[in-house]
Amino acid sequence: MAETVSPDGYTVLLVGQGDRLADCGRLLTWLGCTWETAETIQRAIERMVALVPDLVLLDAEALVPNDPNLPLLQQSLQHRRLPWLFLVPRETGLATLCETLDIAQADCLEWPLRDLEAIARLSLHLKVRRLEQELAEQHQLLVQVTRQLDRLVELDGLKLAADREEFARQLRREWQRMMREAQPIALVLAAIDDFALYRERYGRQRSELCLRQVAAALARWVRRRPIPWPSTAKIPLPCCCRTPTKPAP
């Protein structure tokens, strides 16, 4: 027997009605899939609003030339990157079906079903579907890691303090924004007394923890996020936007 995947948890949407789809359902149950049916293409489109199947199997008998719902279904499947197969009579052939319905070439199962062939083809599409899902997850993870790396380029990973160029860029952006909104802006300059002595006595790790705690305390009352700046004690400088014109607290 051809190698198959273990598609537990996968859902297949069968479009059509009759014994042919019931036979397909038998094979899907054997594969460990769950499956649902939609008698018409319109019903399949409506069902896909709530259900996101991993595979769609369309019985050729449910397809009508010039059916306005067929292009809508095809667009929905392509948008969601879902695989779809046709169930066609063996004597008709897929090429004839696609030409009659004026649709792009697709894969198919031929009726009467040959169990081993049908299981292998269904397993292949489900395996590709699983690989595509894993690829999408890896891509999302890559995007997150890339964002973190971009942030680390701007910030010192230990002190969360940006370099001077990043500080100047952020301050200029906030300054221009407040000018457009005709609002005041304040910049807090902070330093820790005798920080060098503290660092010498307690070491680097305790010093870094101290800086983080002071930065967090400042950030709690800042209306906008702090603009980090590598000052003497590496304390992020809060930029207080829309601060009253009287001296900031």
Coordinates of C-alpha atoms in Angstrom, one line a residue:
M1 CA 0.0 0.0 0.0
A2 CA 1.2 3.5 -0.7
E3 CA 2.5 5.5 2.3
T4 CA -0.2 7.6 3.9
V5 CA -0.2 10.5 6.4
S6 CA -2.0 10.4 9.7
P7 CA -4.6 13.1 9.0
D8 CA -6.3 13.0 12.5
G9 CA -7.9 16.3 13.1
Y10 CA -8.3 17.2 9.4
T11 CA -11.7 18.2 8.0
V12 CA -12.8 17.6 4.5
L13 CA -15.8 19.3 2.9
L14 CA -17.7 17.1 0.3
V15 CA -19.8 19.1 -2.2
G16 CA -22.6 17.1 -3.8
Q17 CA -24.9 14.3 -2.8
G18 CA -25.4 10.6 -3.4
D19 CA -23.6 7.3 -3.0
R20 CA -20.4 8.5 -4.6
L21 CA -19.7 11.0 -1.9
A22 CA -20.8 8.5 0.7
D23 CA -18.1 6.2 -0.6
C24 CA -15.5 9.0 -0.3
G25 CA -16.7 9.6 3.2
R26 CA -16.0 5.9 4.0
L27 CA -12.3 6.3 2.9
L28 CA -12.0 9.6 4.8
T29 CA -13.3 8.0 8.0
W30 CA -10.7 5.2 7.5
L31 CA -8.0 7.9 7.2
G32 CA -9.1 9.4 10.5
C33 CA -10.6 12.6 9.0
T34 CA -13.9 14.2 9.9
W35 CA -16.0 15.3 6.9
E36 CA -19.1 17.3 6.2
T37 CA -21.3 17.6 3.2
A38 CA -22.9 20.5 1.3
E39 CA -25.4 19.6 -1.4
T40 CA -24.7 22.6 -3.6
I41 CA -21.8 25.0 -4.3
Q42 CA -23.8 27.9 -2.8
R43 CA -24.3 25.9 0.3
A44 CA -20.6 25.0 0.3
I45 CA -19.7 28.7 0.2
E46 CA -22.0 29.5 3.1
R47 CA -20.6 26.6 5.1
M48 CA -17.0 27.7 4.6
V49 CA -17.8 31.0 6.5
A50 CA -17.8 29.0 9.7
L51 CA -15.8 25.9 8.6
V52 CA -12.3 26.1 7.3
P53 CA -11.7 22.7 5.7
D54 CA -8.3 21.2 4.9
L55 CA -9.6 19.8 1.6
V56 CA -12.6 20.2 -0.6
L57 CA -13.9 17.4 -2.8
L58 CA -16.5 18.3 -5.4
D59 CA -18.7 15.8 -7.2
A60 CA -18.8 16.6 -10.9
E61 CA -22.6 16.0 -10.8
A62 CA -23.0 19.0 -8.6
L63 CA -21.3 21.3 -11.1
V64 CA -23.2 23.1 -13.8
P65 CA -21.6 25.0 -16.7
N66 CA -21.9 28.8 -16.2
D67 CA -22.8 28.4 -12.5
P68 CA -22.0 31.9 -11.1
N69 CA -21.2 30.3 -7.7
L70 CA -18.3 28.2 -9.1
P71 CA -15.9 31.1 -9.7
L72 CA -16.8 32.4 -6.2
L73 CA -15.9 29.0 -4.7
Q74 CA -12.7 28.8 -6.7
Q75 CA -11.7 32.3 -5.5
S76 CA -12.4 31.4 -1.9
L77 CA -10.3 28.3 -2.1
Q78 CA -7.4 30.1 -3.8
H79 CA -7.6 32.9 -1.2
R80 CA -7.4 30.4 1.6
R81 CA -4.8 28.3 -0.2
L82 CA -7.0 25.2 0.2
P83 CA -6.6 22.2 -2.0
W84 CA -9.6 20.9 -3.9
L85 CA -10.3 17.8 -6.0
F86 CA -13.0 16.7 -8.4
L87 CA -14.8 13.4 -8.3
V88 CA -15.3 12.6 -12.0
P89 CA -16.5 9.5 -13.9
R90 CA -13.5 7.6 -15.1
E91 CA -14.9 7.7 -18.7
T92 CA -15.3 11.5 -18.6
G93 CA -11.8 12.5 -17.5
L94 CA -10.7 15.6 -15.7
A95 CA -9.5 17.5 -18.8
T96 CA -13.0 17.2 -20.4
L97 CA -14.6 18.4 -17.1
C98 CA -12.3 21.4 -16.8
E99 CA -12.9 22.4 -20.4
T100 CA -16.7 22.1 -20.0
L101 CA -16.8 24.2 -16.9
D102 CA -14.0 26.6 -18.1
I103 CA -12.0 26.3 -14.9
A104 CA -8.3 25.9 -14.2
Q105 CA -6.8 22.4 -14.2
A106 CA -7.1 20.6 -10.9
D107 CA -6.6 17.2 -9.4
C108 CA -9.3 14.5 -9.3
L109 CA -10.5 11.2 -8.0
E110 CA -12.0 9.0 -10.6
W111 CA -15.2 7.1 -10.1
P112 CA -15.6 4.1 -9.5
L113 CA -13.1 4.6 -6.8
R114 CA -10.0 2.4 -6.5
D115 CA -9.4 2.5 -2.8
L116 CA -5.7 2.3 -2.8
E117 CA -5.3 5.0 -5.5
A118 CA -7.9 7.2 -3.8
I119 CA -6.3 6.8 -0.3
A120 CA -2.9 7.6 -1.7
R121 CA -4.1 10.8 -3.5
L122 CA -6.1 12.0 -0.5
S123 CA -3.1 11.4 1.8
L124 CA -0.9 13.3 -0.6
H125 CA -3.1 16.4 -0.6
L126 CA -3.4 16.3 3.2
K127 CA 0.3 15.9 3.6
V128 CA 0.9 18.9 1.4
R129 CA -1.7 20.8 3.4
R130 CA 0.1 19.9 6.7
L131 CA 3.4 21.0 5.3
E132 CA 1.9 24.3 4.1
Q133 CA 0.5 24.9 7.6
E134 CA 3.9 24.2 9.2
L135 CA 5.6 26.5 6.7
A136 CA 3.1 29.3 7.5
E137 CA 3.8 28.8 11.2
Q138 CA 7.5 29.0 10.6
H139 CA 7.1 32.1 8.5
Q140 CA 5.1 33.7 11.3
L141 CA 7.9 32.8 13.8
L142 CA 10.5 34.2 11.5
V143 CA 8.6 37.5 11.3
Q144 CA 8.5 37.7 15.1
V145 CA 12.2 36.9 15.4
T146 CA 13.0 39.5 12.7
R147 CA 11.1 42.1 14.6
Q148 CA 12.9 41.3 17.8
L149 CA 16.2 41.5 16.0
D150 CA 15.3 44.8 14.5
R151 CA 14.4 46.0 18.0
L152 CA 17.7 44.8 19.4
V153 CA 19.5 46.8 16.6
E154 CA 18.0 49.9 18.1
L155 CA 18.3 48.9 21.8
D156 CA 21.0 47.6 24.0
G157 CA 19.9 44.2 25.0
L158 CA 21.1 44.6 28.6
K159 CA 20.1 48.2 29.4
L160 CA 17.3 48.7 26.9
A161 CA 19.0 51.9 26.0
A162 CA 19.1 53.1 22.4
D163 CA 22.1 54.6 20.8
R164 CA 22.3 58.3 20.2
E165 CA 21.1 58.1 16.6
E166 CA 17.9 56.2 17.6
F167 CA 17.3 58.7 20.4
A168 CA 17.6 61.7 18.1
R169 CA 15.3 60.0 15.5
Q170 CA 12.6 59.3 18.1
L171 CA 12.8 62.7 19.8
R172 CA 12.6 64.5 16.4
R173 CA 9.5 62.4 15.5
E174 CA 7.8 63.3 18.7
W175 CA 8.8 66.9 18.5
Q176 CA 7.4 67.2 15.0
R177 CA 4.2 65.4 16.0
M178 CA 3.6 67.8 18.9
M179 CA 4.2 70.8 16.6
R180 CA 1.5 69.5 14.2
E181 CA -0.9 69.0 17.1
A182 CA 0.1 72.4 18.8
Q183 CA 0.8 70.5 22.0
P184 CA 3.7 71.0 24.5
I185 CA 6.3 68.4 25.1
A186 CA 8.7 67.8 28.0
L187 CA 11.9 65.7 28.3
V188 CA 12.9 64.2 31.6
L189 CA 16.6 64.1 32.4
A190 CA 17.4 61.5 35.1
A191 CA 20.6 60.4 36.8
I192 CA 21.3 58.1 39.7
D193 CA 23.4 59.5 42.5
D194 CA 26.6 57.5 43.3
F195 CA 25.7 54.9 40.7
A196 CA 29.3 54.1 40.0
L197 CA 29.8 53.3 43.7
Y198 CA 26.6 51.1 43.6
R199 CA 27.9 49.2 40.6
E200 CA 31.3 48.8 42.2
R201 CA 29.9 47.3 45.4
Y202 CA 27.0 45.2 44.0
G203 CA 28.3 44.2 40.6
R204 CA 27.1 44.4 37.1
Q205 CA 23.9 42.2 37.3
R206 CA 22.5 44.0 40.4
S207 CA 23.3 47.4 38.7
E208 CA 21.5 46.4 35.5
L209 CA 18.5 45.3 37.7
C210 CA 18.6 48.7 39.4
L211 CA 18.5 50.5 36.1
R212 CA 15.5 48.4 34.9
Q213 CA 13.6 49.1 38.0
V214 CA 14.2 52.9 37.8
A215 CA 13.3 52.9 34.1
A216 CA 10.0 51.0 34.9
A217 CA 9.2 53.5 37.7
L218 CA 9.6 56.4 35.3
A219 CA 7.6 54.7 32.5
R220 CA 4.6 54.2 34.8
W221 CA 3.6 57.9 34.7
V222 CA 4.8 58.7 31.2
R223 CA 1.9 59.3 28.7
R224 CA 4.0 58.2 25.8
R225 CA 6.5 55.3 25.8
P226 CA 10.0 56.3 27.0
I227 CA 12.6 57.4 24.5
P228 CA 15.7 55.4 25.7
W229 CA 19.0 57.3 25.9
P230 CA 22.4 56.1 26.9
S231 CA 23.0 58.6 29.7
T232 CA 25.6 58.3 32.4
A233 CA 23.5 55.8 34.4
K234 CA 21.7 54.5 31.3
I235 CA 18.2 55.6 32.4
P236 CA 15.6 55.8 29.6
L237 CA 14.4 59.4 29.2
P238 CA 10.6 59.8 29.3
C239 CA 9.3 62.1 26.6
C240 CA 6.1 63.6 28.1
C241 CA 3.8 64.7 25.3
R242 CA 0.9 67.1 25.8
T243 CA 2.5 68.2 29.1
P244 CA 1.0 71.5 30.5
T245 CA 3.1 74.6 29.8
K246 CA 3.9 74.9 33.5
P247 CA 7.0 72.9 34.6
A248 CA 6.5 69.2 34.3
P249 CA 6.3 67.3 37.6

